[in-house]
mmCIF file with all atom_site columns, C-alpha atoms in Angstrom:
data_model
loop_
_atom_site.group_PDB
_atom_site.id
_atom_site.type_symbol
_atom_site.label_atom_id
_atom_site.label_alt_id
_atom_site.label_comp_id
_atom_site.label_asym_id
_atom_site.label_entity_id
_atom_site.label_seq_id
_atom_site.pdbx_PDB_ins_code
_atom_site.Cartn_x
_atom_site.Cartn_y
_atom_site.Cartn_z
_atom_site.occupancy
_atom_site.B_iso_or_equiv
_atom_site.pdbx_formal_charge
_atom_site.auth_seq_id
_atom_site.auth_comp_id
_atom_site.auth_asym_id
_atom_site.auth_atom_id
_atom_site.pdbx_PDB_model_num
ATOM 1   C CA . UNK A 1 1   ? 18.490  -8.349  -3.420  1.00 0.00 ? 1   UNK A CA 1
ATOM 2   C CA . UNK A 1 2   ? 19.249  -4.771  -3.722  1.00 0.00 ? 2   UNK A CA 1
ATOM 3   C CA . UNK A 1 3   ? 20.047  -3.642  -0.541  1.00 0.00 ? 3   UNK A CA 1
ATOM 4   C CA . UNK A 1 4   ? 17.054  -0.646  -0.971  1.00 0.00 ? 4   UNK A CA 1
ATOM 5   C CA . UNK A 1 5   ? 14.428  -3.894  0.665   1.00 0.00 ? 5   UNK A CA 1
ATOM 6   C CA . UNK A 1 6   ? 16.706  -3.607  4.055   1.00 0.00 ? 6   UNK A CA 1
ATOM 7   C CA . UNK A 1 7   ? 17.253  0.031   4.488   1.00 0.00 ? 7   UNK A CA 1
ATOM 8   C CA . UNK A 1 8   ? 13.312  0.726   3.581   1.00 0.00 ? 8   UNK A CA 1
ATOM 9   C CA . UNK A 1 9   ? 12.002  -2.170  5.697   1.00 0.00 ? 9   UNK A CA 1
ATOM 10  C CA . UNK A 1 10  ? 13.681  -1.114  8.627   1.00 0.00 ? 10  UNK A CA 1
ATOM 11  C CA . UNK A 1 11  ? 12.524  2.756   7.791   1.00 0.00 ? 11  UNK A CA 1
ATOM 12  C CA . UNK A 1 12  ? 8.446   0.749   7.250   1.00 0.00 ? 12  UNK A CA 1
ATOM 13  C CA . UNK A 1 13  ? 8.950   -1.027  10.641  1.00 0.00 ? 13  UNK A CA 1
ATOM 14  C CA . UNK A 1 14  ? 10.276  2.086   12.665  1.00 0.00 ? 14  UNK A CA 1
ATOM 15  C CA . UNK A 1 15  ? 7.136   3.500   11.291  1.00 0.00 ? 15  UNK A CA 1
ATOM 16  C CA . UNK A 1 16  ? 4.718   0.799   12.526  1.00 0.00 ? 16  UNK A CA 1
ATOM 17  C CA . UNK A 1 17  ? 6.724   -0.108  15.914  1.00 0.00 ? 17  UNK A CA 1
ATOM 18  C CA . UNK A 1 18  ? 4.983   -0.648  18.550  1.00 0.00 ? 18  UNK A CA 1
ATOM 19  C CA . UNK A 1 19  ? 1.501   0.343   16.647  1.00 0.00 ? 19  UNK A CA 1
ATOM 20  C CA . UNK A 1 20  ? 0.484   -3.037  14.633  1.00 0.00 ? 20  UNK A CA 1
ATOM 21  C CA . UNK A 1 21  ? 1.521   -6.432  14.095  1.00 0.00 ? 21  UNK A CA 1
ATOM 22  C CA . UNK A 1 22  ? 3.025   -6.682  11.025  1.00 0.00 ? 22  UNK A CA 1
ATOM 23  C CA . UNK A 1 23  ? 5.109   -9.877  9.188   1.00 0.00 ? 23  UNK A CA 1
ATOM 24  C CA . UNK A 1 24  ? 6.935   -8.172  6.999   1.00 0.00 ? 24  UNK A CA 1
ATOM 25  C CA . UNK A 1 25  ? 7.613   -4.623  5.324   1.00 0.00 ? 25  UNK A CA 1
ATOM 26  C CA . UNK A 1 26  ? 9.387   -3.303  2.350   1.00 0.00 ? 26  UNK A CA 1
ATOM 27  C CA . UNK A 1 27  ? 9.314   0.116   0.228   1.00 0.00 ? 27  UNK A CA 1
ATOM 28  C CA . UNK A 1 28  ? 10.732  0.920   -3.314  1.00 0.00 ? 28  UNK A CA 1
ATOM 29  C CA . UNK A 1 29  ? 12.240  4.533   -2.714  1.00 0.00 ? 29  UNK A CA 1
ATOM 30  C CA . UNK A 1 30  ? 12.576  7.401   -0.242  1.00 0.00 ? 30  UNK A CA 1
ATOM 31  C CA . UNK A 1 31  ? 9.989   9.900   -0.880  1.00 0.00 ? 31  UNK A CA 1
ATOM 32  C CA . UNK A 1 32  ? 11.767  13.220  -0.650  1.00 0.00 ? 32  UNK A CA 1
ATOM 33  C CA . UNK A 1 33  ? 10.038  16.041  -1.356  1.00 0.00 ? 33  UNK A CA 1
ATOM 34  C CA . UNK A 1 34  ? 10.253  17.942  -4.588  1.00 0.00 ? 34  UNK A CA 1
ATOM 35  C CA . UNK A 1 35  ? 12.561  14.835  -6.059  1.00 0.00 ? 35  UNK A CA 1
ATOM 36  C CA . UNK A 1 36  ? 12.460  12.132  -8.847  1.00 0.00 ? 36  UNK A CA 1
ATOM 37  C CA . UNK A 1 37  ? 9.972   9.653   -6.567  1.00 0.00 ? 37  UNK A CA 1
ATOM 38  C CA . UNK A 1 38  ? 7.720   12.667  -6.097  1.00 0.00 ? 38  UNK A CA 1
ATOM 39  C CA . UNK A 1 39  ? 7.408   13.350  -9.265  1.00 0.00 ? 39  UNK A CA 1
ATOM 40  C CA . UNK A 1 40  ? 6.680   10.088  -10.476 1.00 0.00 ? 40  UNK A CA 1
ATOM 41  C CA . UNK A 1 41  ? 4.244   9.408   -7.742  1.00 0.00 ? 41  UNK A CA 1
ATOM 42  C CA . UNK A 1 42  ? 2.290   12.665  -8.825  1.00 0.00 ? 42  UNK A CA 1
ATOM 43  C CA . UNK A 1 43  ? 2.131   11.364  -12.259 1.00 0.00 ? 43  UNK A CA 1
ATOM 44  C CA . UNK A 1 44  ? 0.363   8.484   -11.418 1.00 0.00 ? 44  UNK A CA 1
ATOM 45  C CA . UNK A 1 45  ? -1.663  9.569   -8.597  1.00 0.00 ? 45  UNK A CA 1
ATOM 46  C CA . UNK A 1 46  ? -2.817  12.982  -10.637 1.00 0.00 ? 46  UNK A CA 1
ATOM 47  C CA . UNK A 1 47  ? -1.685  13.340  -14.509 1.00 0.00 ? 47  UNK A CA 1
ATOM 48  C CA . UNK A 1 48  ? -3.342  9.164   -15.572 1.00 0.00 ? 48  UNK A CA 1
ATOM 49  C CA . UNK A 1 49  ? 0.193   7.649   -15.566 1.00 0.00 ? 49  UNK A CA 1
ATOM 50  C CA . UNK A 1 50  ? -1.057  4.535   -14.374 1.00 0.00 ? 50  UNK A CA 1
ATOM 51  C CA . UNK A 1 51  ? 2.251   2.955   -16.598 1.00 0.00 ? 51  UNK A CA 1
ATOM 52  C CA . UNK A 1 52  ? 4.471   4.054   -13.504 1.00 0.00 ? 52  UNK A CA 1
ATOM 53  C CA . UNK A 1 53  ? 2.702   1.514   -10.895 1.00 0.00 ? 53  UNK A CA 1
ATOM 54  C CA . UNK A 1 54  ? 2.695   -0.926  -13.406 1.00 0.00 ? 54  UNK A CA 1
ATOM 55  C CA . UNK A 1 55  ? 6.692   -0.834  -14.091 1.00 0.00 ? 55  UNK A CA 1
ATOM 56  C CA . UNK A 1 56  ? 7.219   -0.187  -9.976  1.00 0.00 ? 56  UNK A CA 1
ATOM 57  C CA . UNK A 1 57  ? 4.953   -3.252  -9.395  1.00 0.00 ? 57  UNK A CA 1
ATOM 58  C CA . UNK A 1 58  ? 7.152   -5.679  -11.589 1.00 0.00 ? 58  UNK A CA 1
ATOM 59  C CA . UNK A 1 59  ? 10.430  -4.088  -10.709 1.00 0.00 ? 59  UNK A CA 1
ATOM 60  C CA . UNK A 1 60  ? 9.625   -4.541  -6.632  1.00 0.00 ? 60  UNK A CA 1
ATOM 61  C CA . UNK A 1 61  ? 7.485   -7.704  -7.602  1.00 0.00 ? 61  UNK A CA 1
ATOM 62  C CA . UNK A 1 62  ? 11.569  -8.814  -9.469  1.00 0.00 ? 62  UNK A CA 1
ATOM 63  C CA . UNK A 1 63  ? 12.882  -7.939  -5.872  1.00 0.00 ? 63  UNK A CA 1
ATOM 64  C CA . UNK A 1 64  ? 10.194  -10.101 -2.941  1.00 0.00 ? 64  UNK A CA 1
ATOM 65  C CA . UNK A 1 65  ? 9.610   -13.326 -5.159  1.00 0.00 ? 65  UNK A CA 1
ATOM 66  C CA . UNK A 1 66  ? 13.676  -13.531 -4.297  1.00 0.00 ? 66  UNK A CA 1
ATOM 67  C CA . UNK A 1 67  ? 13.125  -13.087 -0.777  1.00 0.00 ? 67  UNK A CA 1
ATOM 68  C CA . UNK A 1 68  ? 11.630  -15.754 1.028   1.00 0.00 ? 68  UNK A CA 1
ATOM 69  C CA . UNK A 1 69  ? 9.536   -14.336 3.779   1.00 0.00 ? 69  UNK A CA 1
ATOM 70  C CA . UNK A 1 70  ? 7.002   -12.989 0.883   1.00 0.00 ? 70  UNK A CA 1
ATOM 71  C CA . UNK A 1 71  ? 7.409   -16.308 -1.681  1.00 0.00 ? 71  UNK A CA 1
ATOM 72  C CA . UNK A 1 72  ? 4.136   -17.686 1.133   1.00 0.00 ? 72  UNK A CA 1
ATOM 73  C CA . UNK A 1 73  ? 1.305   -14.916 0.035   1.00 0.00 ? 73  UNK A CA 1
ATOM 74  C CA . UNK A 1 74  ? -1.712  -15.820 -0.819  1.00 0.00 ? 74  UNK A CA 1
ATOM 75  C CA . UNK A 1 75  ? -3.157  -12.620 -1.747  1.00 0.00 ? 75  UNK A CA 1
ATOM 76  C CA . UNK A 1 76  ? -2.264  -9.148  -2.125  1.00 0.00 ? 76  UNK A CA 1
ATOM 77  C CA . UNK A 1 77  ? -4.645  -6.476  -1.193  1.00 0.00 ? 77  UNK A CA 1
ATOM 78  C CA . UNK A 1 78  ? -4.887  -2.289  -2.482  1.00 0.00 ? 78  UNK A CA 1
ATOM 79  C CA . UNK A 1 79  ? -5.595  0.132   -0.189  1.00 0.00 ? 79  UNK A CA 1
ATOM 80  C CA . UNK A 1 80  ? -8.901  1.465   -1.255  1.00 0.00 ? 80  UNK A CA 1
ATOM 81  C CA . UNK A 1 81  ? -10.208 4.423   -2.106  1.00 0.00 ? 81  UNK A CA 1
ATOM 82  C CA . UNK A 1 82  ? -13.121 5.148   -1.282  1.00 0.00 ? 82  UNK A CA 1
ATOM 83  C CA . UNK A 1 83  ? -16.074 5.255   -4.624  1.00 0.00 ? 83  UNK A CA 1
ATOM 84  C CA . UNK A 1 84  ? -16.438 8.522   -4.465  1.00 0.00 ? 84  UNK A CA 1
ATOM 85  C CA . UNK A 1 85  ? -12.417 9.271   -4.967  1.00 0.00 ? 85  UNK A CA 1
ATOM 86  C CA . UNK A 1 86  ? -12.701 6.667   -7.573  1.00 0.00 ? 86  UNK A CA 1
ATOM 87  C CA . UNK A 1 87  ? -15.192 7.902   -10.039 1.00 0.00 ? 87  UNK A CA 1
ATOM 88  C CA . UNK A 1 88  ? -13.251 11.632  -9.765  1.00 0.00 ? 88  UNK A CA 1
ATOM 89  C CA . UNK A 1 89  ? -9.489  9.631   -10.615 1.00 0.00 ? 89  UNK A CA 1
ATOM 90  C CA . UNK A 1 90  ? -10.543 7.061   -12.629 1.00 0.00 ? 90  UNK A CA 1
ATOM 91  C CA . UNK A 1 91  ? -8.758  4.507   -11.436 1.00 0.00 ? 91  UNK A CA 1
ATOM 92  C CA . UNK A 1 92  ? -6.708  3.222   -7.668  1.00 0.00 ? 92  UNK A CA 1
ATOM 93  C CA . UNK A 1 93  ? -2.695  4.239   -8.129  1.00 0.00 ? 93  UNK A CA 1
ATOM 94  C CA . UNK A 1 94  ? -1.823  0.956   -6.323  1.00 0.00 ? 94  UNK A CA 1
ATOM 95  C CA . UNK A 1 95  ? -4.496  -0.935  -8.360  1.00 0.00 ? 95  UNK A CA 1
ATOM 96  C CA . UNK A 1 96  ? -1.176  -2.092  -11.222 1.00 0.00 ? 96  UNK A CA 1
ATOM 97  C CA . UNK A 1 97  ? 1.661   -1.974  -8.802  1.00 0.00 ? 97  UNK A CA 1
ATOM 98  C CA . UNK A 1 98  ? -0.528  -4.392  -7.003  1.00 0.00 ? 98  UNK A CA 1
ATOM 99  C CA . UNK A 1 99  ? -1.442  -6.608  -9.990  1.00 0.00 ? 99  UNK A CA 1
ATOM 100 C CA . UNK A 1 100 ? 2.450   -7.270  -11.067 1.00 0.00 ? 100 UNK A CA 1
ATOM 101 C CA . UNK A 1 101 ? 2.826   -7.935  -7.594  1.00 0.00 ? 101 UNK A CA 1
ATOM 102 C CA . UNK A 1 102 ? 1.132   -10.560 -7.266  1.00 0.00 ? 102 UNK A CA 1
ATOM 103 C CA . UNK A 1 103 ? 2.077   -12.110 -11.187 1.00 0.00 ? 103 UNK A CA 1
ATOM 104 C CA . UNK A 1 104 ? 5.425   -11.993 -9.713  1.00 0.00 ? 104 UNK A CA 1
ATOM 105 C CA . UNK A 1 105 ? 4.756   -13.994 -6.246  1.00 0.00 ? 105 UNK A CA 1
ATOM 106 C CA . UNK A 1 106 ? 1.997   -15.996 -8.114  1.00 0.00 ? 106 UNK A CA 1
ATOM 107 C CA . UNK A 1 107 ? -0.851  -14.466 -5.405  1.00 0.00 ? 107 UNK A CA 1
ATOM 108 C CA . UNK A 1 108 ? -4.083  -13.417 -6.178  1.00 0.00 ? 108 UNK A CA 1
ATOM 109 C CA . UNK A 1 109 ? -4.953  -9.762  -6.314  1.00 0.00 ? 109 UNK A CA 1
ATOM 110 C CA . UNK A 1 110 ? -8.348  -9.151  -4.516  1.00 0.00 ? 110 UNK A CA 1
ATOM 111 C CA . UNK A 1 111 ? -9.389  -4.971  -4.311  1.00 0.00 ? 111 UNK A CA 1
ATOM 112 C CA . UNK A 1 112 ? -12.888 -6.601  -3.036  1.00 0.00 ? 112 UNK A CA 1
ATOM 113 C CA . UNK A 1 113 ? -12.670 -7.021  0.400   1.00 0.00 ? 113 UNK A CA 1
ATOM 114 C CA . UNK A 1 114 ? -11.086 -4.071  1.675   1.00 0.00 ? 114 UNK A CA 1
ATOM 115 C CA . UNK A 1 115 ? -13.300 -0.840  1.251   1.00 0.00 ? 115 UNK A CA 1
ATOM 116 C CA . UNK A 1 116 ? -12.785 2.474   1.980   1.00 0.00 ? 116 UNK A CA 1
ATOM 117 C CA . UNK A 1 117 ? -16.326 3.181   4.243   1.00 0.00 ? 117 UNK A CA 1
ATOM 118 C CA . UNK A 1 118 ? -15.906 7.060   5.007   1.00 0.00 ? 118 UNK A CA 1
ATOM 119 C CA . UNK A 1 119 ? -15.282 9.703   2.834   1.00 0.00 ? 119 UNK A CA 1
ATOM 120 C CA . UNK A 1 120 ? -12.560 12.545  3.336   1.00 0.00 ? 120 UNK A CA 1
ATOM 121 C CA . UNK A 1 121 ? -10.241 15.391  2.582   1.00 0.00 ? 121 UNK A CA 1
ATOM 122 C CA . UNK A 1 122 ? -7.386  13.840  0.788   1.00 0.00 ? 122 UNK A CA 1
ATOM 123 C CA . UNK A 1 123 ? -4.436  13.260  2.639   1.00 0.00 ? 123 UNK A CA 1
ATOM 124 C CA . UNK A 1 124 ? -1.935  15.270  0.646   1.00 0.00 ? 124 UNK A CA 1
ATOM 125 C CA . UNK A 1 125 ? -3.569  17.942  1.550   1.00 0.00 ? 125 UNK A CA 1
ATOM 126 C CA . UNK A 1 126 ? -3.622  17.699  5.270   1.00 0.00 ? 126 UNK A CA 1
ATOM 127 C CA . UNK A 1 127 ? -0.880  18.364  7.563   1.00 0.00 ? 127 UNK A CA 1
ATOM 128 C CA . UNK A 1 128 ? 0.784   15.240  9.446   1.00 0.00 ? 128 UNK A CA 1
ATOM 129 C CA . UNK A 1 129 ? -0.658  15.747  12.584  1.00 0.00 ? 129 UNK A CA 1
ATOM 130 C CA . UNK A 1 130 ? -3.609  15.681  11.436  1.00 0.00 ? 130 UNK A CA 1
ATOM 131 C CA . UNK A 1 131 ? -3.757  12.173  8.789   1.00 0.00 ? 131 UNK A CA 1
ATOM 132 C CA . UNK A 1 132 ? -3.969  10.430  11.505  1.00 0.00 ? 132 UNK A CA 1
ATOM 133 C CA . UNK A 1 133 ? -7.312  11.335  13.235  1.00 0.00 ? 133 UNK A CA 1
ATOM 134 C CA . UNK A 1 134 ? -8.649  11.138  10.060  1.00 0.00 ? 134 UNK A CA 1
ATOM 135 C CA . UNK A 1 135 ? -8.192  7.787   8.785   1.00 0.00 ? 135 UNK A CA 1
ATOM 136 C CA . UNK A 1 136 ? -8.355  5.783   12.058  1.00 0.00 ? 136 UNK A CA 1
ATOM 137 C CA . UNK A 1 137 ? -12.225 3.741   11.704  1.00 0.00 ? 137 UNK A CA 1
ATOM 138 C CA . UNK A 1 138 ? -12.803 4.603   7.661   1.00 0.00 ? 138 UNK A CA 1
ATOM 139 C CA . UNK A 1 139 ? -12.215 0.742   6.352   1.00 0.00 ? 139 UNK A CA 1
ATOM 140 C CA . UNK A 1 140 ? -14.571 -2.344  6.335   1.00 0.00 ? 140 UNK A CA 1
ATOM 141 C CA . UNK A 1 141 ? -14.341 -5.690  5.460   1.00 0.00 ? 141 UNK A CA 1
ATOM 142 C CA . UNK A 1 142 ? -16.192 -8.040  3.348   1.00 0.00 ? 142 UNK A CA 1
ATOM 143 C CA . UNK A 1 143 ? -16.413 -11.910 2.385   1.00 0.00 ? 143 UNK A CA 1
ATOM 144 C CA . UNK A 1 144 ? -13.411 -12.044 4.887   1.00 0.00 ? 144 UNK A CA 1
ATOM 145 C CA . UNK A 1 145 ? -13.874 -16.217 5.286   1.00 0.00 ? 145 UNK A CA 1
ATOM 146 C CA . UNK A 1 146 ? -11.330 -15.974 2.198   1.00 0.00 ? 146 UNK A CA 1
ATOM 147 C CA . UNK A 1 147 ? -8.895  -14.106 4.559   1.00 0.00 ? 147 UNK A CA 1
ATOM 148 C CA . UNK A 1 148 ? -9.308  -16.615 7.330   1.00 0.00 ? 148 UNK A CA 1
ATOM 149 C CA . UNK A 1 149 ? -5.363  -18.106 8.062   1.00 0.00 ? 149 UNK A CA 1
ATOM 150 C CA . UNK A 1 150 ? -4.141  -16.384 5.074   1.00 0.00 ? 150 UNK A CA 1
ATOM 151 C CA . UNK A 1 151 ? -0.673  -14.110 4.478   1.00 0.00 ? 151 UNK A CA 1
ATOM 152 C CA . UNK A 1 152 ? -1.807  -11.096 2.199   1.00 0.00 ? 152 UNK A CA 1
ATOM 153 C CA . UNK A 1 153 ? 0.714   -8.114  1.368   1.00 0.00 ? 153 UNK A CA 1
ATOM 154 C CA . UNK A 1 154 ? -1.069  -4.778  1.572   1.00 0.00 ? 154 UNK A CA 1
ATOM 155 C CA . UNK A 1 155 ? 0.507   -2.148  -0.853  1.00 0.00 ? 155 UNK A CA 1
ATOM 156 C CA . UNK A 1 156 ? -0.052  1.358   -0.893  1.00 0.00 ? 156 UNK A CA 1
ATOM 157 C CA . UNK A 1 157 ? 1.679   4.748   -2.572  1.00 0.00 ? 157 UNK A CA 1
ATOM 158 C CA . UNK A 1 158 ? 3.836   6.028   0.220   1.00 0.00 ? 158 UNK A CA 1
ATOM 159 C CA . UNK A 1 159 ? 3.827   5.841   3.760   1.00 0.00 ? 159 UNK A CA 1
ATOM 160 C CA . UNK A 1 160 ? 4.277   9.083   5.522   1.00 0.00 ? 160 UNK A CA 1
ATOM 161 C CA . UNK A 1 161 ? 2.728   9.072   8.699   1.00 0.00 ? 161 UNK A CA 1
ATOM 162 C CA . UNK A 1 162 ? 1.594   5.275   8.712   1.00 0.00 ? 162 UNK A CA 1
ATOM 163 C CA . UNK A 1 163 ? -2.119  5.978   9.489   1.00 0.00 ? 163 UNK A CA 1
ATOM 164 C CA . UNK A 1 164 ? -3.577  4.939   6.426   1.00 0.00 ? 164 UNK A CA 1
ATOM 165 C CA . UNK A 1 165 ? -1.394  1.664   6.320   1.00 0.00 ? 165 UNK A CA 1
ATOM 166 C CA . UNK A 1 166 ? -2.887  1.411   10.092  1.00 0.00 ? 166 UNK A CA 1
ATOM 167 C CA . UNK A 1 167 ? -6.236  1.838   9.724   1.00 0.00 ? 167 UNK A CA 1
ATOM 168 C CA . UNK A 1 168 ? -6.351  -1.411  7.291   1.00 0.00 ? 168 UNK A CA 1
ATOM 169 C CA . UNK A 1 169 ? -4.447  -3.417  8.934   1.00 0.00 ? 169 UNK A CA 1
ATOM 170 C CA . UNK A 1 170 ? -6.540  -2.598  11.800  1.00 0.00 ? 170 UNK A CA 1
ATOM 171 C CA . UNK A 1 171 ? -9.380  -3.470  10.026  1.00 0.00 ? 171 UNK A CA 1
ATOM 172 C CA . UNK A 1 172 ? -8.293  -6.507  8.618   1.00 0.00 ? 172 UNK A CA 1
ATOM 173 C CA . UNK A 1 173 ? -6.860  -8.405  12.045  1.00 0.00 ? 173 UNK A CA 1
ATOM 174 C CA . UNK A 1 174 ? -10.063 -9.100  13.330  1.00 0.00 ? 174 UNK A CA 1
ATOM 175 C CA . UNK A 1 175 ? -9.413  -11.965 10.439  1.00 0.00 ? 175 UNK A CA 1
ATOM 176 C CA . UNK A 1 176 ? -8.479  -15.275 12.292  1.00 0.00 ? 176 UNK A CA 1
ATOM 177 C CA . UNK A 1 177 ? -5.359  -16.424 11.477  1.00 0.00 ? 177 UNK A CA 1
ATOM 178 C CA . UNK A 1 178 ? -4.226  -13.624 9.398   1.00 0.00 ? 178 UNK A CA 1
ATOM 179 C CA . UNK A 1 179 ? -0.644  -12.079 8.540   1.00 0.00 ? 179 UNK A CA 1
ATOM 180 C CA . UNK A 1 180 ? -0.377  -9.071  6.709   1.00 0.00 ? 180 UNK A CA 1
ATOM 181 C CA . UNK A 1 181 ? 2.893   -8.112  5.463   1.00 0.00 ? 181 UNK A CA 1
ATOM 182 C CA . UNK A 1 182 ? 3.392   -4.590  3.863   1.00 0.00 ? 182 UNK A CA 1
ATOM 183 C CA . UNK A 1 183 ? 4.756   -2.975  0.273   1.00 0.00 ? 183 UNK A CA 1
ATOM 184 C CA . UNK A 1 184 ? 5.045   0.718   -0.978  1.00 0.00 ? 184 UNK A CA 1
ATOM 185 C CA . UNK A 1 185 ? 6.359   2.748   -3.723  1.00 0.00 ? 185 UNK A CA 1
ATOM 186 C CA . UNK A 1 186 ? 7.497   5.074   -1.367  1.00 0.00 ? 186 UNK A CA 1
ATOM 187 C CA . UNK A 1 187 ? 8.440   6.663   2.187   1.00 0.00 ? 187 UNK A CA 1
ATOM 188 C CA . UNK A 1 188 ? 8.888   9.399   3.630   1.00 0.00 ? 188 UNK A CA 1
ATOM 189 C CA . UNK A 1 189 ? 11.857  10.256  4.942   1.00 0.00 ? 189 UNK A CA 1
#
C-alpha cells in the first residue's frame, strides 16, 4: 500500500479528532490551491469530466482492497447533493468515485439512504469559518434498517474543515451498530 494512505489518514483523523467517531479514514491526495489536484477536482465538479472520479475511484479502490480495515466494508455511500444542486450540475461528482471503490471492495453502492435535506450556498463560495454552521443538521436518513450493524464507507471529493462529512456521520450514527469509515479524493493542507 502506498505511503499516501498512512500520511493522509493521519491528516483526516486529526480533522475529526474529538468531533465524531470513525473507524478508518483515507484520502488519495493533499489539495493545494492552484495545484494539479485542484484542477482535477474542478474539472470533475464543474466541467462534467466524470471519468476523473471514475479513475480516482479505481485507483483508491485498488489501494484499499489491500488494507484489512477496508475489506469488511458492506456499503459505500456518497455524500449526497441536494436535488436542486443535482439538477443544476446533472450528476453527483462523487458517484463514479464511490461506485468504483465499491466494486473493488466487493461492497454495495447505495445513494438513496443518506439525503441532503436543506439547500444552501455552495461550500466553495463560503469561508472556512462559516462552513460548519452551514452544514449542521442538513442531512437525513431513509431506510436506515438496511445499515443496522453495517460497516459503511462514506465517500466525498475533498475535506476542508470536515463540516460536511461530520454532519453526514452525525446523521448516520443514530443507526444501531453502524461503523463508519471515510474515503476522499483529497484533503486540504
